[in-house]
Amino acid sequence: MKDREIANQIATIDKLKMVHFYHLFGENGPLCGILAYYQDRVINLCNTDKHFTELFERITKVYEREAAAGQILTDEKTAEILNRANAFTDDAFEAKLSGYQQEQAPMMLPKAFCSVYIRPIIAYVVEALYSGHDPVSAGEAQRKISFDTHSGQWFGKGILDGIRDGKTLHFPYLIAPSAGEVYDILVRNVLADGNALKIEITFGYDRITVSYYDSLCLYEGSLQYRMEQQKSFVNHELRQKGEIVFTAETECPEIDGVVPTERVLAFLAVSAENFSACTLPWGDVVCSASVDGTEYRVMMTNKNDLTISYLLCFRYLTGEEEAPLAFGEYSFRLYERSDITELHLLEMEQPGSGRFQEKYSGKYYK
């Protein structure tokens, strides 16, 4: 079945009769799947299938709406997973918003400020290409380029200025945000005049993924932040024409005394002592907490007197010893400056709370 046909089938699922969530290769197997019987049709996907998260999100939404009628067959494990996925409630979230006032349009336009947290990643990738090493693993002695952090930019367009061997280099860039916190970036003049470096950055529940390639020198790289057992790592691999240039895994150093801002803590209603923090290789800070089965990730970026906090609140619906399935409850970006505080509720990657996506994502508050 073609991708479009599968997507259309998922979009029309209703009148559920049976749902079964299962593991392949044993109870704690590395793969999980969903089997659903609805109307007079059956759909069955596992988490290696392209549309699995889309299916799971649709099933949870329909299950919440139709389960009260008592006509959906499920086993105890499946019902537990679906009920946990629908834990987000309007009343609790409205209480969090009680200190904010909704506004029709933001003062802190996302496209105007996205470079604050995207630009450091761009610089990290460019540095890796010029040095032929992962910047953190290589150390200061092998770094071959430095950057001016004060170069101007506006609405996702800017120039990254660097100095290499006493020569000033200029890298014009364009950042194009899309739904679900995915960013497509085009950087010019990297390694050679006119060369085009393309970067895609995706902010996921428990990871940040960066992929990049250039058109002239045929470099291709991947960079991924992930958290495992309360430790944070960044894996970086660079290839040229299919041959490995380097691979590196860096454990992100933990830092003491750093917690989310007071407004973020107040919104989450989570104590500062629950958070641990680490520094990402490009300079940003990630604060993490796990409280009563809910996971919190706060990525913080500071520039001048502006602090941008990007939060993901999610749950693991299956245990980490199984095939962990993260399900989003809500997400926001909070802009805090001396003259303004603004809250942007964001669209999440799939799977996530349908109620939050429909009622809150895309709204702005001050």
mmCIF file of C-alpha atoms in Angstrom:
data_model
loop_
_atom_site.group_PDB
_atom_site.id
_atom_site.type_symbol
_atom_site.label_atom_id
_atom_site.label_comp_id
_atom_site.label_asym_id
_atom_site.label_seq_id
_atom_site.Cartn_x
_atom_site.Cartn_y
_atom_site.Cartn_z
ATOM 1 C CA MET A 1 0.000 0.000 0.000
ATOM 2 C CA LYS A 2 1.337 3.443 -0.927
ATOM 3 C CA ASP A 3 2.212 6.028 1.720
ATOM 4 C CA ARG A 4 -0.676 8.280 0.739
ATOM 5 C CA GLU A 5 -3.142 5.403 0.964
ATOM 6 C CA ILE A 6 -1.903 4.464 4.436
ATOM 7 C CA ALA A 7 -2.101 8.092 5.584
ATOM 8 C CA ASN A 8 -5.649 8.409 4.243
ATOM 9 C CA GLN A 9 -6.653 5.156 5.929
ATOM 10 C CA ILE A 10 -5.308 6.333 9.276
ATOM 11 C CA ALA A 11 -7.065 9.698 8.974
ATOM 12 C CA THR A 12 -10.450 7.986 8.548
ATOM 13 C CA ILE A 13 -10.204 5.583 11.491
ATOM 14 C CA ASP A 14 -13.256 5.671 13.750
ATOM 15 C CA LYS A 15 -15.798 3.253 15.251
ATOM 16 C CA LEU A 16 -13.047 1.215 16.892
ATOM 17 C CA LYS A 17 -13.939 -2.371 17.742
ATOM 18 C CA MET A 18 -10.592 -3.737 18.932
ATOM 19 C CA VAL A 19 -7.114 -2.391 19.714
ATOM 20 C CA HIS A 20 -4.063 -4.426 20.671
ATOM 21 C CA PHE A 21 -0.620 -3.035 21.545
ATOM 22 C CA TYR A 22 2.046 -5.742 21.397
ATOM 23 C CA HIS A 23 5.787 -6.434 21.422
ATOM 24 C CA LEU A 24 7.674 -8.429 18.852
ATOM 25 C CA PHE A 25 10.293 -11.002 19.909
ATOM 26 C CA GLY A 26 9.072 -11.320 23.473
ATOM 27 C CA GLU A 27 7.385 -9.189 26.111
ATOM 28 C CA ASN A 28 10.344 -6.796 26.316
ATOM 29 C CA GLY A 29 11.244 -7.064 22.648
ATOM 30 C CA PRO A 30 12.908 -4.195 20.765
ATOM 31 C CA LEU A 31 9.913 -3.652 18.465
ATOM 32 C CA CYS A 32 6.309 -2.801 19.264
ATOM 33 C CA GLY A 33 3.199 -2.687 17.137
ATOM 34 C CA ILE A 34 -0.475 -1.727 17.041
ATOM 35 C CA LEU A 35 -3.259 -3.855 15.639
ATOM 36 C CA ALA A 36 -6.634 -2.115 15.270
ATOM 37 C CA TYR A 37 -9.968 -3.399 13.993
ATOM 38 C CA TYR A 38 -12.415 -0.639 13.102
ATOM 39 C CA GLN A 39 -15.548 -0.445 10.994
ATOM 40 C CA ASP A 40 -14.862 -3.537 8.833
ATOM 41 C CA ARG A 41 -11.165 -2.906 8.312
ATOM 42 C CA VAL A 42 -7.893 -3.897 9.959
ATOM 43 C CA ILE A 43 -4.611 -1.975 10.229
ATOM 44 C CA ASN A 44 -1.399 -3.334 11.730
ATOM 45 C CA LEU A 45 1.879 -1.380 11.916
ATOM 46 C CA CYS A 46 5.045 -1.703 14.003
ATOM 47 C CA ASN A 47 7.353 1.083 15.126
ATOM 48 C CA THR A 48 9.712 0.586 12.182
ATOM 49 C CA ASP A 49 6.895 1.547 9.793
ATOM 50 C CA LYS A 50 6.829 5.149 8.569
ATOM 51 C CA HIS A 51 3.257 5.831 9.724
ATOM 52 C CA PHE A 52 3.424 4.114 13.123
ATOM 53 C CA THR A 53 3.456 7.289 15.238
ATOM 54 C CA GLU A 54 0.692 8.774 13.096
ATOM 55 C CA LEU A 55 -1.404 5.639 13.664
ATOM 56 C CA PHE A 56 -0.733 5.602 17.392
ATOM 57 C CA GLU A 57 -1.746 9.246 17.762
ATOM 58 C CA ARG A 58 -4.955 8.642 15.811
ATOM 59 C CA ILE A 59 -5.830 5.517 17.833
ATOM 60 C CA THR A 60 -5.367 7.305 21.167
ATOM 61 C CA LYS A 61 -7.564 10.170 20.013
ATOM 62 C CA VAL A 62 -10.373 7.910 18.778
ATOM 63 C CA TYR A 63 -10.082 5.627 21.822
ATOM 64 C CA GLU A 64 -10.536 8.559 24.192
ATOM 65 C CA ARG A 65 -13.649 9.646 22.339
ATOM 66 C CA GLU A 66 -15.272 6.229 21.939
ATOM 67 C CA ALA A 67 -14.122 4.130 24.923
ATOM 68 C CA ALA A 68 -16.912 5.413 27.198
ATOM 69 C CA ALA A 69 -19.435 3.517 25.097
ATOM 70 C CA GLY A 70 -17.801 0.286 26.245
ATOM 71 C CA GLN A 71 -17.665 -1.327 22.802
ATOM 72 C CA ILE A 72 -13.881 -1.442 22.246
ATOM 73 C CA LEU A 73 -12.076 -4.697 23.059
ATOM 74 C CA THR A 74 -8.623 -4.255 24.598
ATOM 75 C CA ASP A 75 -6.354 -6.189 26.902
ATOM 76 C CA GLU A 76 -5.231 -4.692 30.218
ATOM 77 C CA LYS A 77 -1.785 -3.634 28.947
ATOM 78 C CA THR A 78 -3.223 -1.880 25.885
ATOM 79 C CA ALA A 79 -5.862 -0.060 27.941
ATOM 80 C CA GLU A 80 -3.174 1.101 30.385
ATOM 81 C CA ILE A 81 -1.007 2.498 27.567
ATOM 82 C CA LEU A 82 -3.919 4.290 25.884
ATOM 83 C CA ASN A 83 -5.163 5.775 29.161
ATOM 84 C CA ARG A 84 -1.664 7.052 29.996
ATOM 85 C CA ALA A 85 -1.473 8.614 26.541
ATOM 86 C CA ASN A 86 -4.684 10.500 27.293
ATOM 87 C CA ALA A 87 -3.509 11.800 30.682
ATOM 88 C CA PHE A 88 -3.463 15.445 29.506
ATOM 89 C CA THR A 89 -6.468 17.353 30.937
ATOM 90 C CA ASP A 90 -7.868 20.771 30.051
ATOM 91 C CA ASP A 91 -8.507 21.773 33.670
ATOM 92 C CA ALA A 92 -4.923 21.168 34.768
ATOM 93 C CA PHE A 93 -3.504 23.020 31.781
ATOM 94 C CA GLU A 94 -5.880 25.960 32.150
ATOM 95 C CA ALA A 95 -4.626 26.311 35.725
ATOM 96 C CA LYS A 96 -1.061 26.594 34.407
ATOM 97 C CA LEU A 97 -2.165 29.393 32.074
ATOM 98 C CA SER A 98 -3.916 31.362 34.823
ATOM 99 C CA GLY A 99 -1.027 33.820 35.113
ATOM 100 C CA TYR A 100 -0.972 34.530 31.383
ATOM 101 C CA GLN A 101 -3.161 36.501 29.008
ATOM 102 C CA GLN A 102 -3.734 35.257 25.478
ATOM 103 C CA GLU A 103 -2.739 37.537 22.612
ATOM 104 C CA GLN A 104 -3.657 37.329 18.955
ATOM 105 C CA ALA A 105 -0.138 37.784 17.580
ATOM 106 C CA PRO A 106 3.260 37.422 19.257
ATOM 107 C CA MET A 107 5.633 40.269 19.954
ATOM 108 C CA MET A 108 8.560 37.793 19.875
ATOM 109 C CA LEU A 109 8.157 36.544 16.323
ATOM 110 C CA PRO A 110 9.507 32.970 16.178
ATOM 111 C CA LYS A 111 11.223 33.438 12.821
ATOM 112 C CA ALA A 112 13.006 36.533 14.097
ATOM 113 C CA PHE A 113 14.465 34.743 17.127
ATOM 114 C CA CYS A 114 15.019 31.160 15.957
ATOM 115 C CA SER A 115 18.640 31.931 15.067
ATOM 116 C CA VAL A 116 19.377 32.426 18.804
ATOM 117 C CA TYR A 117 19.205 28.655 19.363
ATOM 118 C CA ILE A 118 19.837 27.428 15.791
ATOM 119 C CA ARG A 119 22.919 29.506 14.982
ATOM 120 C CA PRO A 120 25.210 27.785 17.568
ATOM 121 C CA ILE A 121 24.433 24.411 15.946
ATOM 122 C CA ILE A 122 25.226 25.834 12.503
ATOM 123 C CA ALA A 123 28.590 27.098 13.778
ATOM 124 C CA TYR A 124 29.331 23.693 15.348
ATOM 125 C CA VAL A 125 28.706 21.891 12.035
ATOM 126 C CA VAL A 126 30.745 24.387 9.999
ATOM 127 C CA GLU A 127 33.638 24.066 12.459
ATOM 128 C CA ALA A 128 33.545 20.267 12.133
ATOM 129 C CA LEU A 129 33.789 20.523 8.349
ATOM 130 C CA TYR A 130 36.772 22.876 8.440
ATOM 131 C CA SER A 131 38.694 20.951 11.095
ATOM 132 C CA GLY A 132 37.848 17.411 9.978
ATOM 133 C CA HIS A 133 37.163 16.588 13.625
ATOM 134 C CA ASP A 134 34.306 16.777 16.057
ATOM 135 C CA PRO A 135 34.918 20.217 17.663
ATOM 136 C CA VAL A 136 34.594 19.058 21.286
ATOM 137 C CA SER A 137 36.534 15.805 20.871
ATOM 138 C CA ALA A 138 39.312 17.521 18.916
ATOM 139 C CA GLY A 139 40.086 20.108 21.563
ATOM 140 C CA GLU A 140 41.308 23.666 21.165
ATOM 141 C CA ALA A 141 44.600 22.737 19.501
ATOM 142 C CA GLN A 142 42.896 21.302 16.413
ATOM 143 C CA ARG A 143 40.264 23.979 15.939
ATOM 144 C CA LYS A 144 40.849 25.816 12.682
ATOM 145 C CA ILE A 145 38.112 28.433 12.689
ATOM 146 C CA SER A 146 36.569 30.836 15.212
ATOM 147 C CA PHE A 147 33.306 32.721 14.961
ATOM 148 C CA ASP A 148 32.006 36.188 15.693
ATOM 149 C CA THR A 149 28.971 35.611 17.916
ATOM 150 C CA HIS A 150 27.742 39.186 17.387
ATOM 151 C CA SER A 151 27.104 39.008 13.630
ATOM 152 C CA GLY A 152 23.751 40.437 12.631
ATOM 153 C CA GLN A 153 20.689 38.468 11.565
ATOM 154 C CA TRP A 154 16.959 39.013 11.139
ATOM 155 C CA PHE A 155 13.941 36.794 10.423
ATOM 156 C CA GLY A 156 16.005 33.669 9.891
ATOM 157 C CA LYS A 157 18.471 35.337 7.534
ATOM 158 C CA GLY A 158 21.976 36.249 8.556
ATOM 159 C CA ILE A 159 25.693 35.919 8.032
ATOM 160 C CA LEU A 160 27.964 33.790 10.192
ATOM 161 C CA ASP A 161 31.381 35.450 10.257
ATOM 162 C CA GLY A 162 34.447 33.309 10.901
ATOM 163 C CA ILE A 163 38.209 33.771 11.040
ATOM 164 C CA ARG A 164 40.547 31.090 9.670
ATOM 165 C CA ASP A 165 44.303 31.510 9.243
ATOM 166 C CA GLY A 166 43.851 35.241 9.733
ATOM 167 C CA LYS A 167 41.302 35.478 6.938
ATOM 168 C CA THR A 168 37.699 36.545 7.527
ATOM 169 C CA LEU A 169 35.071 34.239 6.043
ATOM 170 C CA HIS A 170 31.399 35.005 5.547
ATOM 171 C CA PHE A 171 28.719 32.292 5.548
ATOM 172 C CA PRO A 172 25.256 33.603 4.608
ATOM 173 C CA TYR A 173 22.513 31.378 6.020
ATOM 174 C CA LEU A 174 18.750 30.990 5.782
ATOM 175 C CA ILE A 175 16.638 29.190 8.412
ATOM 176 C CA ALA A 176 13.232 27.815 7.405
ATOM 177 C CA PRO A 177 11.168 26.495 10.368
ATOM 178 C CA SER A 178 8.411 23.956 9.761
ATOM 179 C CA ALA A 179 5.807 22.155 11.863
ATOM 180 C CA GLY A 180 6.846 19.921 14.730
ATOM 181 C CA GLU A 181 10.042 21.871 15.541
ATOM 182 C CA VAL A 182 11.928 20.927 12.381
ATOM 183 C CA TYR A 183 14.322 23.445 10.825
ATOM 184 C CA ASP A 184 15.798 23.403 7.318
ATOM 185 C CA ILE A 185 18.934 25.513 6.984
ATOM 186 C CA LEU A 186 20.934 26.543 3.922
ATOM 187 C CA VAL A 187 24.483 27.871 4.475
ATOM 188 C CA ARG A 188 26.568 29.275 1.621
ATOM 189 C CA ASN A 189 30.341 29.423 0.977
ATOM 190 C CA VAL A 190 31.291 26.591 3.355
ATOM 191 C CA LEU A 191 34.645 25.062 2.284
ATOM 192 C CA ALA A 192 34.399 26.808 -1.115
ATOM 193 C CA ASP A 193 32.790 29.912 -2.573
ATOM 194 C CA GLY A 194 29.246 29.135 -3.703
ATOM 195 C CA ASN A 195 29.128 25.770 -1.967
ATOM 196 C CA ALA A 196 25.735 24.957 -0.426
ATOM 197 C CA LEU A 197 25.586 23.245 2.959
ATOM 198 C CA LYS A 198 22.127 21.931 3.861
ATOM 199 C CA ILE A 199 21.265 21.153 7.483
ATOM 200 C CA GLU A 200 18.100 19.697 8.989
ATOM 201 C CA ILE A 201 17.542 19.997 12.746
ATOM 202 C CA THR A 202 14.746 18.156 14.536
ATOM 203 C CA PHE A 203 13.923 18.639 18.226
ATOM 204 C CA GLY A 204 12.355 15.391 19.500
ATOM 205 C CA TYR A 205 11.057 14.299 22.890
ATOM 206 C CA ASP A 206 14.277 12.748 24.163
ATOM 207 C CA ARG A 207 16.760 13.710 21.448
ATOM 208 C CA ILE A 208 17.973 16.396 19.064
ATOM 209 C CA THR A 209 18.865 15.155 15.584
ATOM 210 C CA VAL A 210 20.991 17.054 13.065
ATOM 211 C CA SER A 211 21.752 15.824 9.548
ATOM 212 C CA TYR A 212 23.785 17.748 6.983
ATOM 213 C CA TYR A 213 25.469 17.468 3.592
ATOM 214 C CA ASP A 214 27.201 19.777 1.113
ATOM 215 C CA SER A 215 26.935 19.841 -2.669
ATOM 216 C CA LEU A 216 30.568 20.310 -3.807
ATOM 217 C CA CYS A 217 32.829 18.373 -1.443
ATOM 218 C CA LEU A 218 30.247 15.627 -0.839
ATOM 219 C CA TYR A 219 30.477 15.607 2.941
ATOM 220 C CA GLU A 220 27.571 14.024 4.805
ATOM 221 C CA GLY A 221 27.177 14.065 8.566
ATOM 222 C CA SER A 222 24.846 13.277 11.427
ATOM 223 C CA LEU A 223 24.761 14.634 14.947
ATOM 224 C CA GLN A 224 22.447 13.369 17.675
ATOM 225 C CA TYR A 225 21.897 14.288 21.296
ATOM 226 C CA ARG A 226 20.184 11.617 23.390
ATOM 227 C CA MET A 227 19.628 10.830 27.047
ATOM 228 C CA GLU A 228 20.046 7.330 28.466
ATOM 229 C CA GLN A 229 19.771 6.357 32.132
ATOM 230 C CA GLN A 230 20.152 9.970 33.293
ATOM 231 C CA LYS A 231 23.322 10.435 31.226
ATOM 232 C CA SER A 232 23.417 12.634 28.119
ATOM 233 C CA PHE A 233 25.463 11.873 25.010
ATOM 234 C CA VAL A 234 26.124 13.390 21.609
ATOM 235 C CA ASN A 235 27.086 11.122 18.714
ATOM 236 C CA HIS A 236 28.713 12.705 15.675
ATOM 237 C CA GLU A 237 29.697 11.028 12.428
ATOM 238 C CA LEU A 238 31.112 12.608 9.280
ATOM 239 C CA ARG A 239 31.610 10.902 5.916
ATOM 240 C CA GLN A 240 33.018 12.073 2.593
ATOM 241 C CA LYS A 241 31.985 10.177 -0.550
ATOM 242 C CA GLY A 242 30.816 7.366 1.707
ATOM 243 C CA GLU A 243 34.127 7.047 3.582
ATOM 244 C CA ILE A 244 34.182 7.755 7.325
ATOM 245 C CA VAL A 245 36.154 10.896 8.213
ATOM 246 C CA PHE A 246 35.486 10.606 11.944
ATOM 247 C CA THR A 247 33.062 9.239 14.498
ATOM 248 C CA ALA A 248 32.830 10.548 18.041
ATOM 249 C CA GLU A 249 30.668 10.042 21.100
ATOM 250 C CA THR A 250 30.806 12.738 23.759
ATOM 251 C CA GLU A 251 29.218 12.546 27.185
ATOM 252 C CA CYS A 252 27.700 15.940 27.963
ATOM 253 C CA PRO A 253 29.229 17.331 31.160
ATOM 254 C CA GLU A 254 26.853 17.727 34.082
ATOM 255 C CA ILE A 255 26.693 21.147 35.703
ATOM 256 C CA ASP A 256 25.635 21.976 39.241
ATOM 257 C CA GLY A 257 23.353 24.797 40.323
ATOM 258 C CA VAL A 258 21.640 25.309 36.957
ATOM 259 C CA VAL A 259 17.863 24.901 36.832
ATOM 260 C CA PRO A 260 15.056 26.228 34.635
ATOM 261 C CA THR A 261 13.951 29.811 35.228
ATOM 262 C CA GLU A 262 11.459 30.635 37.978
ATOM 263 C CA ARG A 263 8.631 31.126 35.479
ATOM 264 C CA VAL A 264 9.294 27.754 33.851
ATOM 265 C CA LEU A 265 9.358 26.020 37.235
ATOM 266 C CA ALA A 266 6.139 27.763 38.257
ATOM 267 C CA PHE A 267 4.398 26.682 35.048
ATOM 268 C CA LEU A 268 5.505 23.069 35.427
ATOM 269 C CA ALA A 269 4.809 23.003 39.179
ATOM 270 C CA VAL A 270 8.021 20.991 39.559
ATOM 271 C CA SER A 271 10.622 21.688 42.236
ATOM 272 C CA ALA A 272 14.071 22.856 41.128
ATOM 273 C CA GLU A 273 15.699 20.038 43.109
ATOM 274 C CA ASN A 274 14.196 17.487 40.700
ATOM 275 C CA PHE A 275 16.256 18.830 37.794
ATOM 276 C CA SER A 276 19.718 17.890 36.645
ATOM 277 C CA ALA A 277 21.546 19.838 33.948
ATOM 278 C CA CYS A 278 24.170 19.286 31.284
ATOM 279 C CA THR A 279 25.895 21.419 28.658
ATOM 280 C CA LEU A 280 25.494 20.573 24.986
ATOM 281 C CA PRO A 281 28.617 20.765 22.797
ATOM 282 C CA TRP A 282 27.402 23.950 21.086
ATOM 283 C CA GLY A 283 26.845 25.742 24.404
ATOM 284 C CA ASP A 284 23.149 25.386 25.239
ATOM 285 C CA VAL A 285 21.960 23.807 28.476
ATOM 286 C CA VAL A 286 19.468 20.968 28.881
ATOM 287 C CA CYS A 287 17.677 20.556 32.209
ATOM 288 C CA SER A 288 15.945 17.208 32.775
ATOM 289 C CA ALA A 289 13.531 15.884 35.384
ATOM 290 C CA SER A 290 11.364 12.812 35.859
ATOM 291 C CA VAL A 291 8.446 13.238 38.267
ATOM 292 C CA ASP A 292 5.591 10.760 38.806
ATOM 293 C CA GLY A 293 6.043 9.179 35.397
ATOM 294 C CA THR A 294 6.243 12.501 33.538
ATOM 295 C CA GLU A 295 9.434 13.542 31.766
ATOM 296 C CA TYR A 296 10.517 17.176 31.402
ATOM 297 C CA ARG A 297 13.232 18.459 29.066
ATOM 298 C CA VAL A 298 14.062 22.168 29.080
ATOM 299 C CA MET A 299 16.632 23.482 26.611
ATOM 300 C CA MET A 300 17.842 26.949 27.569
ATOM 301 C CA THR A 301 19.629 29.491 25.386
ATOM 302 C CA ASN A 302 20.822 32.898 26.582
ATOM 303 C CA LYS A 303 21.777 35.928 24.528
ATOM 304 C CA ASN A 304 22.296 39.343 26.092
ATOM 305 C CA ASP A 305 19.316 39.770 28.444
ATOM 306 C CA LEU A 306 17.105 37.284 26.552
ATOM 307 C CA THR A 307 16.512 33.753 27.843
ATOM 308 C CA ILE A 308 14.669 31.305 25.601
ATOM 309 C CA SER A 309 13.421 28.114 27.253
ATOM 310 C CA TYR A 310 12.141 25.311 25.063
ATOM 311 C CA LEU A 311 10.190 22.650 26.967
ATOM 312 C CA LEU A 312 8.926 19.200 26.097
ATOM 313 C CA CYS A 313 6.648 17.425 28.564
ATOM 314 C CA PHE A 314 6.091 13.761 27.701
ATOM 315 C CA ARG A 315 5.641 10.250 29.076
ATOM 316 C CA TYR A 316 7.225 6.921 28.251
ATOM 317 C CA LEU A 317 4.202 4.721 27.660
ATOM 318 C CA THR A 318 6.348 1.606 27.769
ATOM 319 C CA GLY A 319 9.283 0.903 30.029
ATOM 320 C CA GLU A 320 12.791 1.826 28.947
ATOM 321 C CA GLU A 321 13.720 -1.860 29.138
ATOM 322 C CA GLU A 322 11.139 -2.456 26.404
ATOM 323 C CA ALA A 323 10.833 -0.556 23.130
ATOM 324 C CA PRO A 324 10.405 2.909 24.719
ATOM 325 C CA LEU A 325 7.529 4.870 23.223
ATOM 326 C CA ALA A 326 7.491 8.573 24.087
ATOM 327 C CA PHE A 327 4.135 10.383 23.959
ATOM 328 C CA GLY A 328 3.953 14.166 24.221
ATOM 329 C CA GLU A 329 1.636 15.992 26.620
ATOM 330 C CA TYR A 330 2.527 19.597 25.803
ATOM 331 C CA SER A 331 5.337 21.794 24.571
ATOM 332 C CA PHE A 332 6.181 25.487 24.733
ATOM 333 C CA ARG A 333 8.852 28.069 24.175
ATOM 334 C CA LEU A 334 9.122 30.840 26.774
ATOM 335 C CA TYR A 335 10.840 34.121 25.899
ATOM 336 C CA GLU A 336 11.998 36.127 28.928
ATOM 337 C CA ARG A 337 13.508 39.570 28.562
ATOM 338 C CA SER A 338 13.641 42.557 30.901
ATOM 339 C CA ASP A 339 10.748 44.217 29.041
ATOM 340 C CA ILE A 340 8.604 41.227 28.015
ATOM 341 C CA THR A 341 7.689 37.646 28.874
ATOM 342 C CA GLU A 342 5.891 35.646 26.205
ATOM 343 C CA LEU A 343 4.730 32.029 26.067
ATOM 344 C CA HIS A 344 4.348 30.205 22.737
ATOM 345 C CA LEU A 345 2.507 26.864 22.788
ATOM 346 C CA LEU A 346 4.013 24.623 20.126
ATOM 347 C CA GLU A 347 2.970 21.847 17.824
ATOM 348 C CA MET A 348 4.678 18.618 18.874
ATOM 349 C CA GLU A 349 6.098 15.750 16.903
ATOM 350 C CA GLN A 350 3.925 12.645 16.680
ATOM 351 C CA PRO A 351 2.687 10.936 18.742
ATOM 352 C CA GLY A 352 1.292 13.529 21.128
ATOM 353 C CA SER A 353 -1.865 14.653 22.896
ATOM 354 C CA GLY A 354 -4.568 15.371 20.341
ATOM 355 C CA ARG A 355 -6.404 17.580 22.849
ATOM 356 C CA PHE A 356 -3.357 19.815 23.343
ATOM 357 C CA GLN A 357 -2.654 19.915 19.612
ATOM 358 C CA GLU A 358 -6.199 20.951 18.719
ATOM 359 C CA LYS A 359 -6.973 23.357 21.553
ATOM 360 C CA TYR A 360 -3.666 24.957 22.493
ATOM 361 C CA SER A 361 -0.814 24.527 20.012
ATOM 362 C CA GLY A 362 -0.105 27.630 17.973
ATOM 363 C CA LYS A 363 -1.426 30.045 20.627
ATOM 364 C CA TYR A 364 0.482 32.899 22.284
ATOM 365 C CA TYR A 365 0.320 34.333 25.815
ATOM 366 C CA LYS A 366 1.964 37.178 27.689
#
